[in-house]
Coordinates of N, CA and C and ligand atoms in Angstrom, one line a residue:
X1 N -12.3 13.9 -0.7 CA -12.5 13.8 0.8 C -11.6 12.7 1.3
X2 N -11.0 13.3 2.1 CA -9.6 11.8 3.1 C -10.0 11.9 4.3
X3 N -10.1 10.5 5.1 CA -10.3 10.4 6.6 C -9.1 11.1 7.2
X4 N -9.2 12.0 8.1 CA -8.1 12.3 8.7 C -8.4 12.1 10.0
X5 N -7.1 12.4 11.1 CA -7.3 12.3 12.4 C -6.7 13.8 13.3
X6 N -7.6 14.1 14.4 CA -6.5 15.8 14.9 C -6.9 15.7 16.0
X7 N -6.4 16.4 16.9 CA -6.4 16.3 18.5 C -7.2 17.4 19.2
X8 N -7.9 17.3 20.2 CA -9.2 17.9 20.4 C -8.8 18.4 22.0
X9 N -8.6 19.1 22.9 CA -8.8 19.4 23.9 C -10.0 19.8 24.7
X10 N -10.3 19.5 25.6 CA -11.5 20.4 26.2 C -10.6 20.5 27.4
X11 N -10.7 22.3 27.4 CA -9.7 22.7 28.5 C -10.0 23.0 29.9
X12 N -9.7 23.1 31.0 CA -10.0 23.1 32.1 C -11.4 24.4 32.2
X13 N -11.6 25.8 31.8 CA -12.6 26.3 31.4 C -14.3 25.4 31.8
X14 N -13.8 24.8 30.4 CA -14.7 24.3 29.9 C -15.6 22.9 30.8
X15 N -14.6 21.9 30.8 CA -14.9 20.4 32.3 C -15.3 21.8 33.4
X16 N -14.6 22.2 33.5 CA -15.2 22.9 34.6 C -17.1 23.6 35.1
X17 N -17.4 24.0 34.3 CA -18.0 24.0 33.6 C -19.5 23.1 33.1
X18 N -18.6 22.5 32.9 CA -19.6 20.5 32.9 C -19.9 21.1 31.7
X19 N -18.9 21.3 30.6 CA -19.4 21.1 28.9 C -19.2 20.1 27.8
X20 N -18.6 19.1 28.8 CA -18.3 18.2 28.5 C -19.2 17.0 27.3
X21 N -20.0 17.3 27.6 CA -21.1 16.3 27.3 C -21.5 17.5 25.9
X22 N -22.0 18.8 25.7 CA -21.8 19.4 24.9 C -20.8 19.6 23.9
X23 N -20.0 19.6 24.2 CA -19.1 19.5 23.2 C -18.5 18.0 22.3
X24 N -18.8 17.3 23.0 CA -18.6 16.2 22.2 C -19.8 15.8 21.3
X25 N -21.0 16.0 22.0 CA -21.8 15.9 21.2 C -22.0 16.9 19.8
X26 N -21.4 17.7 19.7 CA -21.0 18.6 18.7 C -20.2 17.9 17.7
X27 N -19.3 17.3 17.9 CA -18.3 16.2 17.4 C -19.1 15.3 16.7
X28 N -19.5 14.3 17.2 CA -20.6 13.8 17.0 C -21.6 13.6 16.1
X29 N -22.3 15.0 16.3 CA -23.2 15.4 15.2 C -22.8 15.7 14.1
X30 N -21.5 16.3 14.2 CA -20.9 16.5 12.7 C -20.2 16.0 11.9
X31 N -20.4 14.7 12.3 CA -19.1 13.2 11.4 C -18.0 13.2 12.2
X32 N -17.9 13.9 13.0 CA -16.5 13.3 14.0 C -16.5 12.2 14.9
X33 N -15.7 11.4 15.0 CA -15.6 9.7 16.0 C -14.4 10.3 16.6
X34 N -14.8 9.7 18.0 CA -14.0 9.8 19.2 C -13.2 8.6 18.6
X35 N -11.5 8.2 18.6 CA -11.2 7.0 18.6 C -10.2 6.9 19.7
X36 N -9.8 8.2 20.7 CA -9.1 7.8 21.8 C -9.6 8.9 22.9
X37 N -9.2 8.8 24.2 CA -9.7 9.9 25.2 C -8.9 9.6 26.2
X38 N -8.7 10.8 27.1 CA -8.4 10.4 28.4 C -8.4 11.9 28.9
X39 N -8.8 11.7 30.4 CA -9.1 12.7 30.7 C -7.7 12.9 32.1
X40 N -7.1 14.5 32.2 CA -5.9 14.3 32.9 C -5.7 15.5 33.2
X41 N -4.6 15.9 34.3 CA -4.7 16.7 35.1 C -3.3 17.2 34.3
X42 N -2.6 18.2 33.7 CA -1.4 18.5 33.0 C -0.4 18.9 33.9
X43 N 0.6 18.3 34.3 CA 1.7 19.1 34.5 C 2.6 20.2 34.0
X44 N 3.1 20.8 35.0 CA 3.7 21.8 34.1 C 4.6 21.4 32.5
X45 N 5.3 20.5 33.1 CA 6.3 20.1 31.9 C 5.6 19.6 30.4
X46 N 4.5 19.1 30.9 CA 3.5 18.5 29.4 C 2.7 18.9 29.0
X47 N 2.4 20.5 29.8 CA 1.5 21.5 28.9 C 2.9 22.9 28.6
X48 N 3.8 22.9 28.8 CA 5.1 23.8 28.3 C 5.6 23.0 27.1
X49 N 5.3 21.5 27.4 CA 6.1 20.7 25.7 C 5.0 20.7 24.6
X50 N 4.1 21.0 25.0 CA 2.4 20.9 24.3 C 2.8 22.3 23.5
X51 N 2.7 23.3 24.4 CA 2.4 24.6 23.4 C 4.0 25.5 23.3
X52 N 4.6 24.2 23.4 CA 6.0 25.1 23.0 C 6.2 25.9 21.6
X53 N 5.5 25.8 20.6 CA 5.6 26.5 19.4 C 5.0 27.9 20.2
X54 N 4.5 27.9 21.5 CA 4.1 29.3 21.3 C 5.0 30.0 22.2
X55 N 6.0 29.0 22.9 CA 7.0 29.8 23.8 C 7.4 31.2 24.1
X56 N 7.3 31.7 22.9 CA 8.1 33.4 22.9 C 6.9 34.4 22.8
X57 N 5.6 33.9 22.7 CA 4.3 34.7 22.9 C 4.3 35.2 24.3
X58 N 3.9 36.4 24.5 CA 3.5 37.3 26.1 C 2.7 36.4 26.4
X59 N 2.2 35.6 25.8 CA 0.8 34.8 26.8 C 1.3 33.4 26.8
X60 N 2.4 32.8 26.8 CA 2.9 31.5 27.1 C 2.7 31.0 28.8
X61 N 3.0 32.0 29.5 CA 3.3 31.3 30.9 C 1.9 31.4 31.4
X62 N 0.9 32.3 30.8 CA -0.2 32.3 32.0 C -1.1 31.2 30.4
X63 N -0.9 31.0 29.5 CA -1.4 29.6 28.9 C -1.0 28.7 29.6
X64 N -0.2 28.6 30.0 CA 0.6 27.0 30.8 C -0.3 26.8 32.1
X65 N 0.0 27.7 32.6 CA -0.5 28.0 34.1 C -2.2 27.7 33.8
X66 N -2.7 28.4 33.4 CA -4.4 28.2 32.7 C -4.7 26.4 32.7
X67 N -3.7 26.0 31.4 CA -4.0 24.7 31.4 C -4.1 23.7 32.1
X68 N -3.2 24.3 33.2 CA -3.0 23.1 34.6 C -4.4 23.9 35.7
X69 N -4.9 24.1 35.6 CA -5.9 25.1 36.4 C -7.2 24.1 36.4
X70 N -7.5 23.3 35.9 CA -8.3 22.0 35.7 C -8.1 20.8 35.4
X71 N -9.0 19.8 35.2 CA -8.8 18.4 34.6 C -9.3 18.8 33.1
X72 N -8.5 18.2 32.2 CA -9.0 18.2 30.4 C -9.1 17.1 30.0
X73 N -9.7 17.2 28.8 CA -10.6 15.8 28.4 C -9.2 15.9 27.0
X74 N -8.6 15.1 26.5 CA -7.9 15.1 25.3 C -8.3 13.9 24.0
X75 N -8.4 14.4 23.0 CA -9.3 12.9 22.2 C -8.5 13.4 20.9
X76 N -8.3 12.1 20.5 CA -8.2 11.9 18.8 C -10.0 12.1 18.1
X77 N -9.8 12.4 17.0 CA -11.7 12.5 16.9 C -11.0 12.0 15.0
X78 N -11.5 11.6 14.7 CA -11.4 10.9 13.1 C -12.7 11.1 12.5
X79 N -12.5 11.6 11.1 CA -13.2 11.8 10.4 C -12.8 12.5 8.9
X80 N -13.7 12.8 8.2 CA -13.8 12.9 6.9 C -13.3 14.7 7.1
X81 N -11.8 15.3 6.2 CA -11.7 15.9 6.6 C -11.3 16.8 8.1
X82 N -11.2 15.8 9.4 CA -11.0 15.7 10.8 C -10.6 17.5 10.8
X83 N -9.1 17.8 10.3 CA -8.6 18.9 11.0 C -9.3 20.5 10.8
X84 N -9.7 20.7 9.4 CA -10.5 21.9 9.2 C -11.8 21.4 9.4
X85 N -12.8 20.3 9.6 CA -14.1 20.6 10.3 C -14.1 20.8 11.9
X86 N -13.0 20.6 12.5 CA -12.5 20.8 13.9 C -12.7 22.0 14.0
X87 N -11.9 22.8 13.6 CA -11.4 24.1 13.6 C -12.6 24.7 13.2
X88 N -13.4 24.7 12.1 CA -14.8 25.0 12.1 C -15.5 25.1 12.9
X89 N -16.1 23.9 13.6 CA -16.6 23.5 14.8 C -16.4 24.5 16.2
X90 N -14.9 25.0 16.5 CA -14.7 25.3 17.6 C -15.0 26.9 17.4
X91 N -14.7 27.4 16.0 CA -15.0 28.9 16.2 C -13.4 29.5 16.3
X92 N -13.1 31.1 16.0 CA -12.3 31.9 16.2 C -11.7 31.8 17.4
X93 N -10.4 31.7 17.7 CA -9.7 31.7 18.7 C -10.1 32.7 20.0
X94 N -10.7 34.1 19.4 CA -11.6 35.0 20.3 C -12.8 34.8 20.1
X95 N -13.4 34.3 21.7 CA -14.9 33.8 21.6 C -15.6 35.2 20.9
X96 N -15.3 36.3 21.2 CA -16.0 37.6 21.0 C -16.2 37.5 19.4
X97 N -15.1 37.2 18.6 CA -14.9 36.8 17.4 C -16.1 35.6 16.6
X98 N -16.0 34.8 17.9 CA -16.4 33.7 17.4 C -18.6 34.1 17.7
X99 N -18.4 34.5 18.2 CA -20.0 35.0 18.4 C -20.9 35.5 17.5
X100 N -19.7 36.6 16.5 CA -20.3 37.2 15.4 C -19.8 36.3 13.9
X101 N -19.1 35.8 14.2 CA -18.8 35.0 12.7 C -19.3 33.5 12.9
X102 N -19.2 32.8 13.8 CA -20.0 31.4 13.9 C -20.9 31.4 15.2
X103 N -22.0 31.8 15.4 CA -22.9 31.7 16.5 C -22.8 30.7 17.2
X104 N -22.9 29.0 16.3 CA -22.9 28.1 16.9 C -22.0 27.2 17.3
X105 N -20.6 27.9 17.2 CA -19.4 27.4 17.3 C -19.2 27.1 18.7
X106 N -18.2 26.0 19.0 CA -18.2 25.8 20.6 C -17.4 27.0 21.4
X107 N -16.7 28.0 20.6 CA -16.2 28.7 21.3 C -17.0 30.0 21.8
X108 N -17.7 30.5 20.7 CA -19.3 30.8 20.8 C -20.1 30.4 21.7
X109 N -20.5 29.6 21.8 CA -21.3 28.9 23.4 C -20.6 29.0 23.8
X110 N -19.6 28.7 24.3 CA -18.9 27.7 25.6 C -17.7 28.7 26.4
X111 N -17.1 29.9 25.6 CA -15.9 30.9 26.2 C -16.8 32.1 25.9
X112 N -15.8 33.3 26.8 CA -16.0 34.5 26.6 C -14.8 35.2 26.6
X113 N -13.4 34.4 26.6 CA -12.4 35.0 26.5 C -11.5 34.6 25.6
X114 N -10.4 35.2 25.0 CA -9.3 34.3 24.1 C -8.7 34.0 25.3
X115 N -8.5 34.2 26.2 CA -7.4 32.9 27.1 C -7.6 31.7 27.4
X116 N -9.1 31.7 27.8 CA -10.0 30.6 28.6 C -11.2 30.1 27.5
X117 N -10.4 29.6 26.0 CA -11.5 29.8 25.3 C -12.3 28.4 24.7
X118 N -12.3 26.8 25.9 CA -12.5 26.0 25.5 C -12.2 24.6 25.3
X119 N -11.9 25.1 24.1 CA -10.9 23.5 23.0 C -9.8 24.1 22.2
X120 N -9.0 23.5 22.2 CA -7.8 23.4 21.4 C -8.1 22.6 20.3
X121 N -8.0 22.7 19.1 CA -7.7 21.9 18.2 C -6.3 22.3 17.1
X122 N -6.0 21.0 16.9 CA -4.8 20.9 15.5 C -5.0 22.0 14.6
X123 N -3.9 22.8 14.0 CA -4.1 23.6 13.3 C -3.5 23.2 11.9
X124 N -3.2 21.8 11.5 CA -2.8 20.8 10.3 C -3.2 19.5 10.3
X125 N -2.7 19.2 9.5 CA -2.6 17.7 9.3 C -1.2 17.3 10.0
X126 N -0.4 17.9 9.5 CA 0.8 17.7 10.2 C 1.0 17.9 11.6
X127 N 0.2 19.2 12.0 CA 0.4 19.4 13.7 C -0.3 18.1 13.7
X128 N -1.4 18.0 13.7 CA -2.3 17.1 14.0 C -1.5 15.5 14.9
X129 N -1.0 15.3 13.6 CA 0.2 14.0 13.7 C 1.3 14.1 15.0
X130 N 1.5 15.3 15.3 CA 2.7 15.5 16.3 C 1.7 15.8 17.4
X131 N 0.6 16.1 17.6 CA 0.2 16.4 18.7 C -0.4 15.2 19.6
X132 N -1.0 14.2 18.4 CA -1.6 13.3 18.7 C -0.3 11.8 19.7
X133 N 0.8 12.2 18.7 CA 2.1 11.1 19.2 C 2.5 11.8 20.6
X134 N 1.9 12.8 20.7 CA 2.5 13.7 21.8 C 1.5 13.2 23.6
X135 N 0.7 12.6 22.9 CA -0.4 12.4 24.2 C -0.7 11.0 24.2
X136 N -0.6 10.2 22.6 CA -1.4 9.0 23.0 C -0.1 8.0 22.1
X137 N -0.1 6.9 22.8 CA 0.7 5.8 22.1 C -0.3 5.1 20.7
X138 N 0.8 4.2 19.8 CA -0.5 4.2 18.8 C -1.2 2.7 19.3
X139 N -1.5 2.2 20.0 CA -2.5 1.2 20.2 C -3.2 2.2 21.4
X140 N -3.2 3.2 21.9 CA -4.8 4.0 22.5 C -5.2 4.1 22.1
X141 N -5.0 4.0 19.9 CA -6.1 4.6 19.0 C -6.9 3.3 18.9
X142 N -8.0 3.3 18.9 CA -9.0 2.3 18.5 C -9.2 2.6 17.1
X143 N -8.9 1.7 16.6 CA -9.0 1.4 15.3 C -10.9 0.9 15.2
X144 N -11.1 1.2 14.1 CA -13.3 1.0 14.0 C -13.2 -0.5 13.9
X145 N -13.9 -1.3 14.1 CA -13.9 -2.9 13.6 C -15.4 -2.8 13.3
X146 N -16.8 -2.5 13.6 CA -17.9 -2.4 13.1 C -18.7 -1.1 13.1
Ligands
ADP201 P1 -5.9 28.4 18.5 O1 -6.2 27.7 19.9 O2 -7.2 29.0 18.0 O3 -5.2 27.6 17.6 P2 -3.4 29.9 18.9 O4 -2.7 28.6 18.5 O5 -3.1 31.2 18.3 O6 -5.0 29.7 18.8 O7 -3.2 30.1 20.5 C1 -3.1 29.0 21.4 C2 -3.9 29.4 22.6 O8 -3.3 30.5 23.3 C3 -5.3 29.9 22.4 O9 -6.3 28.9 22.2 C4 -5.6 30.7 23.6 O10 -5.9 29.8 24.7 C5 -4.2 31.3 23.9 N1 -4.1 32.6 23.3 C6 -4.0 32.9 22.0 N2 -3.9 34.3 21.7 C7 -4.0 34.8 23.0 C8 -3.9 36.2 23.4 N3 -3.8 37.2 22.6 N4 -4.0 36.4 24.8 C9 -4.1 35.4 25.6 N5 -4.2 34.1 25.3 C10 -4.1 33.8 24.0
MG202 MG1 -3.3 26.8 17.7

């Protein structure tokens, strides 16, 4: 087991919503630490540099557009394992999906669509790393002291 670190979205959906408080506490409960946050309104240019790996997907421009459609909560969360207990946690990309394969997933509670489905999380270790440089400088990360 290695501490890792991955980047956590709660997307406009979801704050919207007021699941805020839900979802972290899901984090939470399952060995994840918040070590950075900030919550922000995305412009276009920093949610098109965000999900540029998905640029040439039919669903690029109304994901952009989606993302700026609210305020999101963005966090580093650190833990044992970080990027696949994430990804666990949130559930199948399609909440429909995620309903019959993980009941308790946040995507499962919390969406009923794959467009509007939540949270974003890191899909590596290595995205992880770029997504994280991508939002937070490295003294936002709170390092643990007790
Ligand atoms: P994940 O968020 O589970 O890693 P992807 O990286 O494949 O999923 O897609 C990024 C985001 O794009 C999804 O979370 C969802 O918001 C949106 N998306 C993915 N597939 C579709 C689709 N078929 N139609 C509309 N939106 C989609
Ligand atoms: Mg992804």
């Amino acid at each position: 087991m290695t501490k890792e670190r991955t980047l956590s979205i709660i997307k406009p959906d979801a704050t919207g919503k007021n699941h805020i408080g839900e979802i972290i506490s899901t984090f939470e409960k399952n060995g994840l630490r918040i070590v950075a946050c900030k919550m922000t309104h995305l412009k276009q240019q920093e949610a098109e540099g965000f999900y540029a790996v998905h640029k040439e997907r039919p669903f690029f421009k109304d994901l952009v557009g989606f993302m700026m459609t609210g305020p999101v909560l963005i966090m580093v969360l650190e833990g044992e394992n970080a990027v696949a207990k994430n990804r666990e946690l949130m559930g199948a990309t399609d909440p429909k999906k995620a309903k019959v394969e993980s009941p308790q997933s946040i995507r499962a509670r919390f969406a009923d669509t794959i467009d509007e489905n939540a949270v974003h999380g890191s899909d590596s270790l290595e995205n992880a790393k770029i997504e994280i440089n991508y939002f937070f400088k490295p003294e936002e990360i709170c390092e643990r002291t007790r």
